[in-house]
Amino acid sequence: KAFFKELYLNTPTPMAQFQEVMRQQLESSMHAELEKLLGTAKGAKAEVSKKDFEGFRKLFHRFLQVKGPSVEWSKINRPPEDSIQPYDKIKAKGLPDNIADSLNKLVVVKLNGGLGTSMGCKGPKSLISVRNENTFLDLTVKQIEHLNKTYNADVPLVLMNSFNTDEDTKKILQKYTHHRVKIHTFNQSRYPRINKESLLPVAKDMAMTGENADVWYPPGHGDIYASFFNSGLLEQLIAEGKEYIFVSNIDNLGATVDLYILNHLVSQPNGKRCEFIMEVTDKTRADVKGGTLIQYDGKLRLLEIAQVPKAHVDEFKSVSKFKIFNTNNLWISLSAIKRLQEQNAMDMEIIVNPKTLDGDLNVIQLETAVGAAIKCFDNALGINVPRSRFLPVKTTSDLLLVMSNLYSLEAGSLTMSERREFPTTPHVKLGSSFTKVQEYLTRFESIPDMLELDHLTVSGDVTFGKHVSLKGTVIIIANHGDRIDIPAGSMLENKIVSGNLRILDH
């Protein structure tokens, strides 16, 4: 009996055997298709594509192996108290006299793969003007140049471009030739979109124009580790004495170099050096979908909403249970990235992102998130930073905030005005008439005074004259076919302005 029981338990079921055969067939078909595609690549691009496809094969292999959700809800625990440090505790250590020594070990990396299409702009998002004619990239260069001049340091800027942004970004970099900051670039991988039905690439050759224009994608910012390593730039920076990178999204205007966090990193004893810091901040109701830190299998781990079983989504969104979220401001050891890449030990959960191409073709793209690698690094830490370090500009509603008198601009950095009496940022919701940057700009003769604003909702065909002041809660709704022009010099405090231009107390 014991013998047959053992045999039964260790023999795969017919269904498991069938699934394994199917997996092997899919992997073999994918391999053959990728080889065909590589056969159409020419010159130096062929070698780059070969490295990209090696990464894609690994990702596709893991995608086929995944069974069920990547986390078991019952195994999720709150992180231990000391694994998420309050920023004030880090700041209390103060700064050493030789802060330039620490800065000379740092590289600033900006994720620059995104286009401005969601805001109606062509080309890289980093080239959109956000404040006083300065683009995201202008502000970044000014910040680092100010650091280098102030402390007589040599902090380089590295841009991770995608095939969508590389050419336009490189053209614009010439304008920074005489700035005191060295700028390097490297490219994210280029992966093929997969037909959802056949699980094979949609692309017929390596071209990126014509019918092949939308069959490729950059595979999420988790690709930074492999593409940085493959570019040779990681090795070069280590040889120059660099030890840490500070990684952030280029559209997060709060993500400036923080000297206290940097000092905390470099002042640790060698044996206990922290290899990865994730900046987190307190959740508000606007951030309920943001990834959070959990303790899982004895390690700090990033939990994204896509990994949460449907039955627990409301619990995940709860501000009382999961109080913090990931800002995607990360401080990472260069030597640790090198070690993990060489050992093939970088393990990030796969994000399956469904898309529909022209002609109603359903595809999927396999992606990873840079913060998901936190579990692979030694002595990883979360730091609960002030909300001011998270100031992303994803929409024109965000753009209105950063263009307003809520913020002052100095040396490329935005800081909340001292004249605002409460630390929270107003909640702004602009309707579809404001979605595209060009149209949004035509609707404001000047940006309103928002120092005392709590909440603004605007819907429909609305324009603002010069020197308008908004306070408290202001709701402006133009009905379909109506237009509302807020006159120059108006002061609206706790008002609802409706389609027939009646102004009511809120």
Coordinates of C-alpha atoms in Angstrom, one line a residue:
K1 CA 0.0 0.0 0.0
A2 CA 2.7 2.4 1.0
F3 CA 4.6 1.8 -2.2
F4 CA 1.5 2.4 -4.4
K5 CA 0.6 5.6 -2.4
E6 CA 4.1 6.9 -2.9
L7 CA 4.0 6.1 -6.6
Y8 CA 0.6 7.8 -7.0
L9 CA 1.6 11.0 -5.2
N10 CA 4.8 11.4 -7.2
T11 CA 3.3 10.7 -10.7
P12 CA 2.0 13.7 -12.5
T13 CA -1.7 13.4 -13.4
P14 CA -2.7 13.1 -17.0
M15 CA -3.9 16.8 -16.9
A16 CA -0.6 18.0 -15.4
Q17 CA 1.3 16.0 -18.0
F18 CA -0.9 17.5 -20.8
Q19 CA -0.3 21.0 -19.5
E20 CA 3.5 20.4 -19.4
V21 CA 3.5 19.2 -23.0
M22 CA 1.5 22.3 -24.0
R23 CA 3.9 24.6 -22.2
Q24 CA 6.9 22.9 -23.9
Q25 CA 5.2 23.2 -27.3
L26 CA 4.4 26.9 -26.7
E27 CA 7.9 27.6 -25.6
S28 CA 9.3 25.8 -28.6
S29 CA 7.0 27.7 -31.0
M30 CA 7.9 31.0 -29.4
H31 CA 11.6 30.2 -29.7
A32 CA 11.3 29.4 -33.4
E33 CA 9.3 32.7 -34.0
L34 CA 12.0 34.7 -32.2
E35 CA 14.7 33.1 -34.3
K36 CA 12.8 34.0 -37.4
L37 CA 12.5 37.6 -36.3
L38 CA 16.2 37.8 -35.4
G39 CA 17.0 36.6 -38.9
T40 CA 15.5 39.9 -40.2
A41 CA 17.8 42.1 -38.0
K42 CA 20.8 43.8 -39.5
G43 CA 24.2 44.9 -38.3
A44 CA 24.7 46.1 -34.7
K45 CA 21.0 46.1 -34.0
A46 CA 21.0 42.3 -34.4
E47 CA 23.3 42.0 -31.3
V48 CA 21.1 44.3 -29.2
S49 CA 17.9 42.5 -30.3
K50 CA 19.6 39.1 -29.4
K51 CA 20.2 40.3 -25.8
D52 CA 16.7 41.7 -25.6
F53 CA 15.2 38.4 -26.7
E54 CA 17.2 36.5 -24.2
G55 CA 15.4 38.6 -21.5
F56 CA 12.1 38.1 -23.2
R57 CA 12.5 34.3 -23.4
K58 CA 13.2 34.2 -19.6
L59 CA 10.1 36.3 -18.9
F60 CA 7.9 34.2 -21.3
H61 CA 9.2 30.9 -19.7
R62 CA 8.2 32.2 -16.2
F63 CA 4.9 33.4 -17.5
L64 CA 4.1 29.9 -18.7
Q65 CA 5.1 28.4 -15.4
V66 CA 2.9 30.7 -13.2
K67 CA 0.1 28.8 -11.5
G68 CA -2.5 30.9 -9.7
P69 CA -1.8 34.1 -7.8
S70 CA 1.7 35.2 -7.0
V71 CA 0.9 35.7 -3.3
E72 CA -1.1 33.7 -0.8
W73 CA -3.2 36.2 1.1
S74 CA -3.0 34.3 4.4
K75 CA 0.9 34.6 4.3
I76 CA 0.9 38.4 4.1
N77 CA 2.1 40.2 7.2
R78 CA 2.7 43.8 8.2
P79 CA 6.3 44.7 7.9
P80 CA 8.3 44.7 11.2
E81 CA 8.5 48.1 12.9
D82 CA 12.2 48.7 12.1
S83 CA 11.8 47.8 8.4
I84 CA 10.1 51.0 7.6
Q85 CA 11.9 54.0 9.2
P86 CA 10.3 57.4 9.7
Y87 CA 12.1 60.1 7.6
D88 CA 12.6 62.3 10.7
K89 CA 14.7 59.5 12.3
I90 CA 16.9 59.4 9.3
K91 CA 17.1 63.2 9.2
A92 CA 18.0 63.4 12.9
K93 CA 21.4 61.8 12.2
G94 CA 22.4 65.1 10.5
L95 CA 25.0 65.5 7.8
P96 CA 28.8 65.0 7.9
D97 CA 31.2 67.8 6.8
N98 CA 32.3 65.7 3.8
I99 CA 28.9 65.4 2.1
A100 CA 30.7 65.8 -1.3
D101 CA 32.3 62.4 -0.7
S102 CA 28.9 60.8 -0.4
L103 CA 27.6 62.7 -3.5
N104 CA 30.5 61.5 -5.5
K105 CA 29.3 57.9 -4.9
L106 CA 25.9 58.7 -6.3
V107 CA 24.3 58.5 -9.8
V108 CA 20.8 59.9 -10.5
V109 CA 18.8 57.7 -12.9
K110 CA 15.5 59.0 -14.4
L111 CA 13.0 56.6 -16.0
N112 CA 12.5 58.4 -19.4
G113 CA 10.7 55.8 -21.5
G114 CA 7.2 57.4 -21.6
L115 CA 5.5 59.4 -24.2
G116 CA 3.3 62.4 -23.6
T117 CA 0.3 60.9 -25.5
S118 CA -2.0 60.7 -22.4
M119 CA -1.7 64.5 -22.2
G120 CA -2.1 65.0 -26.0
C121 CA 1.6 65.7 -26.7
K122 CA 3.9 64.1 -29.2
G123 CA 7.4 62.8 -28.3
P124 CA 8.9 62.1 -24.9
K125 CA 6.9 63.2 -21.9
S126 CA 10.1 64.6 -20.3
L127 CA 10.0 67.4 -23.0
I128 CA 6.6 68.9 -21.9
S129 CA 6.9 72.3 -20.4
V130 CA 5.8 72.3 -16.8
R131 CA 6.9 75.5 -15.2
N132 CA 8.3 78.8 -16.5
E133 CA 9.0 77.2 -19.9
N134 CA 11.1 74.5 -18.2
T135 CA 10.5 70.9 -19.2
F136 CA 10.8 67.9 -16.8
L137 CA 14.3 67.3 -18.2
D138 CA 15.3 71.0 -17.8
L139 CA 14.3 70.9 -14.1
T140 CA 16.2 67.6 -13.5
V141 CA 19.4 69.0 -15.1
K142 CA 19.1 72.2 -13.1
Q143 CA 18.7 70.3 -9.8
I144 CA 21.8 68.1 -10.4
E145 CA 23.9 71.0 -11.7
H146 CA 22.9 73.0 -8.5
L147 CA 24.1 70.0 -6.3
N148 CA 27.4 69.7 -8.2
K149 CA 28.1 73.4 -8.0
T150 CA 27.1 73.8 -4.3
Y151 CA 29.1 70.9 -3.0
N152 CA 31.8 70.8 -5.8
A153 CA 30.7 67.2 -6.6
D154 CA 30.3 65.0 -9.6
V155 CA 26.8 63.5 -9.7
P156 CA 26.0 62.2 -13.2
L157 CA 22.6 62.0 -14.7
V158 CA 21.5 58.7 -16.5
L159 CA 18.4 58.6 -18.6
M160 CA 16.8 55.2 -19.2
N161 CA 15.1 55.8 -22.6
S162 CA 12.9 53.5 -24.6
F163 CA 12.9 53.1 -28.4
N164 CA 10.0 55.6 -28.3
T165 CA 12.0 58.4 -26.7
D166 CA 15.7 57.8 -27.5
E167 CA 16.1 59.7 -30.7
D168 CA 14.2 62.9 -29.6
T169 CA 15.9 62.9 -26.2
K170 CA 19.4 62.6 -27.6
K171 CA 18.7 65.5 -30.0
I172 CA 17.7 67.8 -27.0
L173 CA 20.7 66.8 -24.9
Q174 CA 23.0 69.0 -26.9
K175 CA 21.5 72.0 -25.2
Y176 CA 23.0 70.9 -21.9
T177 CA 26.6 70.6 -23.2
H178 CA 27.9 73.5 -21.1
H179 CA 26.0 72.6 -17.9
R180 CA 27.9 71.1 -15.0
V181 CA 26.4 67.6 -15.2
K182 CA 27.6 64.6 -17.2
I183 CA 24.6 62.9 -19.0
H184 CA 24.6 59.3 -20.1
T185 CA 21.7 57.3 -21.7
F186 CA 20.9 53.7 -22.2
N187 CA 17.9 52.0 -23.8
Q188 CA 15.3 49.8 -22.3
S189 CA 14.7 46.5 -24.1
R190 CA 12.4 46.1 -27.0
Y191 CA 10.0 43.1 -26.6
P192 CA 7.4 41.7 -29.0
R193 CA 3.7 42.0 -28.2
I194 CA 2.0 38.6 -28.0
N195 CA -1.2 37.6 -29.7
K196 CA -3.6 36.7 -26.8
E197 CA -5.0 33.7 -28.6
S198 CA -1.9 32.0 -30.2
L199 CA 0.6 33.3 -27.5
L200 CA 3.0 34.0 -30.4
P201 CA 4.6 37.4 -31.5
V202 CA 2.5 39.6 -33.7
A203 CA 5.6 41.0 -35.4
K204 CA 6.6 39.6 -38.8
D205 CA 10.1 41.2 -38.9
M206 CA 12.3 43.6 -36.8
A207 CA 11.1 46.7 -38.5
M208 CA 9.3 49.4 -36.4
T209 CA 7.4 51.2 -39.1
G210 CA 4.3 50.5 -41.2
E211 CA 2.2 47.6 -40.0
N212 CA 5.0 46.8 -37.4
A213 CA 4.7 50.2 -35.7
D214 CA 2.7 49.0 -32.7
V215 CA 3.8 45.4 -32.3
W216 CA 6.8 46.3 -30.0
Y217 CA 6.8 47.6 -26.4
P218 CA 9.2 48.6 -23.7
P219 CA 8.7 46.1 -20.9
G220 CA 8.1 48.3 -17.8
H221 CA 10.7 49.9 -15.6
G222 CA 11.6 46.5 -14.0
D223 CA 13.7 46.1 -17.1
I224 CA 16.2 48.6 -15.8
Y225 CA 18.4 46.0 -14.1
A226 CA 19.0 43.9 -17.2
S227 CA 19.3 46.7 -19.7
F228 CA 21.6 48.8 -17.5
F229 CA 23.8 45.8 -17.0
N230 CA 23.8 44.8 -20.7
S231 CA 24.6 48.4 -21.8
G232 CA 28.0 48.3 -20.1
L233 CA 27.2 51.6 -18.3
L234 CA 26.7 49.9 -14.9
E235 CA 30.3 48.4 -15.1
Q236 CA 31.7 51.8 -16.2
L237 CA 30.1 53.7 -13.3
I238 CA 31.3 51.1 -10.7
A239 CA 34.8 51.6 -12.2
E240 CA 34.4 55.4 -11.6
G241 CA 33.8 54.8 -7.9
K242 CA 30.0 55.1 -8.0
E243 CA 28.2 53.0 -5.4
Y244 CA 24.4 53.9 -5.4
I245 CA 21.8 55.0 -7.9
F246 CA 18.8 57.1 -7.0
V247 CA 16.0 56.0 -9.4
S248 CA 12.7 57.8 -10.0
N249 CA 10.2 58.6 -12.6
I250 CA 11.1 61.8 -14.6
D251 CA 7.6 63.1 -14.1
N252 CA 7.8 63.0 -10.3
L253 CA 8.8 66.6 -9.5
G254 CA 9.2 65.8 -5.8
A255 CA 12.0 63.2 -6.5
T256 CA 15.1 65.3 -5.8
V257 CA 18.3 64.0 -4.3
D258 CA 17.9 63.8 -0.5
L259 CA 21.2 64.2 1.3
Y260 CA 19.9 62.6 4.6
I261 CA 18.8 59.4 2.8
L262 CA 22.1 59.3 0.9
N263 CA 24.1 59.8 4.1
H264 CA 22.1 57.0 5.8
L265 CA 23.1 54.7 3.0
V266 CA 26.8 55.4 2.8
S267 CA 27.3 55.6 6.6
Q268 CA 26.2 52.0 7.3
P269 CA 28.8 49.5 8.4
N270 CA 30.1 47.5 5.4
G271 CA 28.7 44.2 6.5
K272 CA 25.3 45.6 7.1
R273 CA 25.1 47.9 4.1
C274 CA 21.5 48.5 3.0
E275 CA 21.3 47.6 -0.7
F276 CA 17.9 48.9 -1.5
I277 CA 15.7 51.7 0.0
M278 CA 12.2 52.3 -1.1
E279 CA 10.7 55.7 -0.3
V280 CA 7.1 55.2 0.8
T281 CA 4.6 57.8 2.0
D282 CA 1.2 57.8 3.8
K283 CA -1.7 56.8 1.7
T284 CA -4.7 59.1 1.1
R285 CA -7.9 58.1 -0.6
A286 CA -6.4 59.3 -3.9
D287 CA -3.6 56.6 -3.6
V288 CA -5.7 53.5 -2.8
K289 CA -4.3 51.7 -5.9
G290 CA -0.7 52.3 -5.2
G291 CA 1.6 49.4 -4.4
T292 CA 2.5 48.8 -0.7
L293 CA 5.2 47.1 1.3
I294 CA 4.4 43.8 3.1
Q295 CA 6.4 41.1 5.0
Y296 CA 6.2 37.8 3.0
D297 CA 8.3 34.7 3.6
G298 CA 10.6 36.7 5.9
K299 CA 11.4 39.4 3.3
L300 CA 10.1 42.9 2.5
R301 CA 8.1 42.7 -0.6
L302 CA 6.1 45.1 -2.9
L303 CA 2.5 44.1 -3.2
E304 CA 0.7 45.6 -6.3
I305 CA -3.0 45.7 -6.8
A306 CA -2.7 43.5 -9.8
Q307 CA -1.5 40.7 -7.5
V308 CA -4.4 40.9 -5.1
P309 CA -7.1 38.3 -5.3
K310 CA -10.5 39.9 -6.2
A311 CA -12.0 38.9 -2.9
H312 CA -9.3 41.1 -1.1
V313 CA -9.2 44.2 -3.3
D314 CA -11.3 46.3 -0.9
E315 CA -9.0 45.2 2.0
F316 CA -5.9 46.2 -0.1
K317 CA -7.4 49.6 -0.8
S318 CA -8.1 50.2 2.9
V319 CA -6.2 53.1 4.3
S320 CA -6.4 51.5 7.8
K321 CA -4.7 48.2 7.0
F322 CA -2.2 49.3 4.3
K323 CA -1.2 52.7 5.4
I324 CA 1.7 53.5 3.0
F325 CA 2.4 53.2 -0.7
N326 CA 5.4 53.1 -3.0
T327 CA 6.5 56.5 -4.5
N328 CA 8.9 54.7 -6.9
N329 CA 11.8 56.7 -5.5
L330 CA 14.4 54.0 -5.0
W331 CA 18.1 54.0 -3.8
I332 CA 19.9 50.9 -5.0
S333 CA 23.4 49.5 -4.7
L334 CA 25.2 49.2 -8.0
S335 CA 27.4 46.3 -6.9
A336 CA 24.3 44.4 -5.7
I337 CA 22.6 44.9 -9.2
K338 CA 25.8 43.5 -10.8
R339 CA 25.9 40.5 -8.4
L340 CA 22.2 39.7 -8.9
Q341 CA 22.4 40.0 -12.7
E342 CA 25.5 37.8 -12.9
Q343 CA 23.8 35.2 -10.7
N344 CA 20.6 35.4 -12.7
A345 CA 18.9 36.0 -9.3
M346 CA 16.7 39.0 -10.1
D347 CA 13.2 37.8 -9.4
M348 CA 10.2 40.2 -10.1
E349 CA 6.5 39.3 -10.4
I350 CA 5.2 39.4 -14.0
I351 CA 2.6 42.0 -14.8
V352 CA 0.4 40.8 -17.7
N353 CA -0.9 44.0 -19.5
P354 CA -3.7 43.4 -22.0
K355 CA -4.0 45.8 -25.0
T356 CA -6.1 46.1 -28.1
L357 CA -4.3 47.1 -31.4
D358 CA -5.9 48.5 -34.5
G359 CA -8.2 46.0 -36.2
D360 CA -9.4 44.8 -32.7
L361 CA -6.4 42.5 -32.3
N362 CA -6.1 41.5 -28.6
V363 CA -2.5 41.3 -27.4
I364 CA -0.7 41.0 -24.1
Q365 CA 2.6 42.4 -23.0
L366 CA 4.7 41.0 -20.2
E367 CA 6.1 43.6 -17.9
T368 CA 7.9 43.9 -14.5
A369 CA 8.2 46.8 -12.0
V370 CA 11.5 48.1 -10.7
G371 CA 10.3 48.1 -7.0
A372 CA 9.3 44.4 -7.1
A373 CA 13.0 43.4 -6.9
I374 CA 13.2 44.7 -3.3
K375 CA 13.0 41.1 -2.0
C376 CA 16.2 40.2 -3.9
F377 CA 18.4 42.7 -2.1
D378 CA 20.1 42.4 1.3
N379 CA 19.0 44.6 4.3
A380 CA 16.3 46.3 2.3
L381 CA 14.5 49.2 4.0
G382 CA 11.5 51.4 3.5
I383 CA 11.6 55.1 4.5
N384 CA 8.4 56.9 5.2
V385 CA 9.0 60.2 3.5
P386 CA 7.0 63.5 3.5
R387 CA 4.3 63.6 0.8
S388 CA 6.2 66.5 -0.8
R389 CA 8.6 63.9 -2.3
F390 CA 5.7 62.5 -4.4
L391 CA 4.6 65.1 -6.9
P392 CA 3.8 63.2 -10.1
V393 CA 2.4 65.0 -13.2
K394 CA 0.3 62.4 -15.0
T395 CA -2.6 64.7 -16.1
T396 CA -3.3 68.3 -16.7
S397 CA -5.0 68.4 -13.3
D398 CA -1.5 67.7 -11.8
L399 CA 0.0 70.2 -14.2
L400 CA -2.4 73.0 -12.9
L401 CA -1.1 72.4 -9.4
V402 CA 2.6 72.6 -10.2
M403 CA 2.1 75.7 -12.5
S404 CA 0.2 77.5 -9.7
N405 CA 1.4 79.8 -6.8
L406 CA 1.1 76.7 -4.5
Y407 CA 4.7 76.0 -5.4
S408 CA 7.8 78.1 -5.7
L409 CA 10.7 77.1 -8.0
E410 CA 14.3 77.4 -7.1
A411 CA 17.3 75.7 -8.7
G412 CA 15.0 73.3 -10.5
S413 CA 13.2 72.2 -7.3
L414 CA 9.5 72.9 -6.5
T415 CA 8.6 73.5 -2.9
M416 CA 5.2 74.2 -1.3
S417 CA 4.7 77.9 -0.7
E418 CA 5.1 79.0 2.9
R419 CA 2.0 81.1 2.4
R420 CA -0.2 78.0 2.2
E421 CA -1.5 77.4 5.7
F422 CA -2.1 73.6 5.4
P423 CA 0.4 71.0 4.2
T424 CA -2.0 69.0 2.0
T425 CA -2.3 69.5 -1.7
P426 CA -5.7 70.5 -3.1
H427 CA -7.7 67.8 -5.0
V428 CA -8.1 68.9 -8.6
K429 CA -10.3 67.2 -11.2
L430 CA -10.4 68.8 -14.6
G431 CA -12.9 67.4 -17.2
S432 CA -12.3 66.0 -20.7
S433 CA -12.1 69.6 -22.2
F434 CA -8.8 70.0 -20.4
T435 CA -7.2 66.7 -21.1
K436 CA -4.8 67.8 -23.9
V437 CA -2.1 70.3 -22.8
Q438 CA -2.6 72.7 -25.8
E439 CA -6.4 72.9 -25.1
Y440 CA -5.8 73.2 -21.4
L441 CA -3.4 76.2 -21.9
T442 CA -6.0 78.1 -24.0
R443 CA -8.6 77.8 -21.2
F444 CA -6.5 79.8 -18.7
E445 CA -5.5 83.4 -19.4
S446 CA -3.4 83.0 -16.3
I447 CA -3.2 80.3 -13.7
P448 CA -5.6 81.0 -10.8
D449 CA -4.5 81.8 -7.2
M450 CA -4.9 78.4 -5.4
L451 CA -3.2 79.1 -2.1
E452 CA -6.4 78.6 -0.1
L453 CA -8.0 75.9 -2.4
D454 CA -9.1 72.5 -1.0
H455 CA -11.0 71.0 -3.9
L456 CA -11.6 72.0 -7.5
T457 CA -13.9 70.2 -10.0
V458 CA -14.3 71.6 -13.5
S459 CA -16.5 70.0 -16.2
G460 CA -17.5 71.1 -19.7
D461 CA -16.6 74.2 -21.8
V462 CA -15.1 76.5 -19.1
T463 CA -12.5 79.2 -19.4
F464 CA -10.7 81.3 -16.8
G465 CA -9.9 85.0 -17.1
K466 CA -6.8 86.6 -15.6
H467 CA -6.2 86.9 -11.8
V468 CA -9.0 84.5 -10.7
S469 CA -8.8 83.4 -7.1
L470 CA -10.1 80.0 -5.9
K471 CA -10.7 79.1 -2.3
G472 CA -12.2 76.2 -0.3
T473 CA -14.3 73.9 -2.5
V474 CA -15.1 75.2 -6.0
I475 CA -17.2 73.2 -8.5
I476 CA -17.8 74.6 -12.0
I477 CA -20.1 72.6 -14.3
A478 CA -21.0 73.8 -17.8
N479 CA -23.9 71.7 -19.2
H480 CA -23.6 70.2 -22.8
G481 CA -23.9 73.1 -25.3
D482 CA -23.3 75.8 -22.6
R483 CA -20.1 77.7 -22.0
I484 CA -18.9 79.3 -18.7
D485 CA -16.4 82.1 -18.8
I486 CA -15.1 82.9 -15.3
P487 CA -14.5 86.7 -15.5
A488 CA -11.1 88.2 -14.8
G489 CA -10.5 89.1 -11.2
S490 CA -13.2 86.8 -9.9
M491 CA -12.9 85.3 -6.4
L492 CA -14.8 82.0 -5.9
E493 CA -14.9 80.7 -2.4
N494 CA -17.0 77.6 -1.6
K495 CA -19.1 78.1 -4.7
I496 CA -20.9 75.9 -7.2
V497 CA -21.1 77.5 -10.7
S498 CA -23.7 75.7 -12.8
G499 CA -24.5 75.7 -16.5
N500 CA -26.8 78.7 -16.3
L501 CA -24.1 80.8 -14.5
R502 CA -25.9 80.9 -11.2
I503 CA -23.3 81.1 -8.4
L504 CA -24.4 79.3 -5.3
D505 CA -22.9 78.9 -1.8
H506 CA -21.3 75.5 -1.3

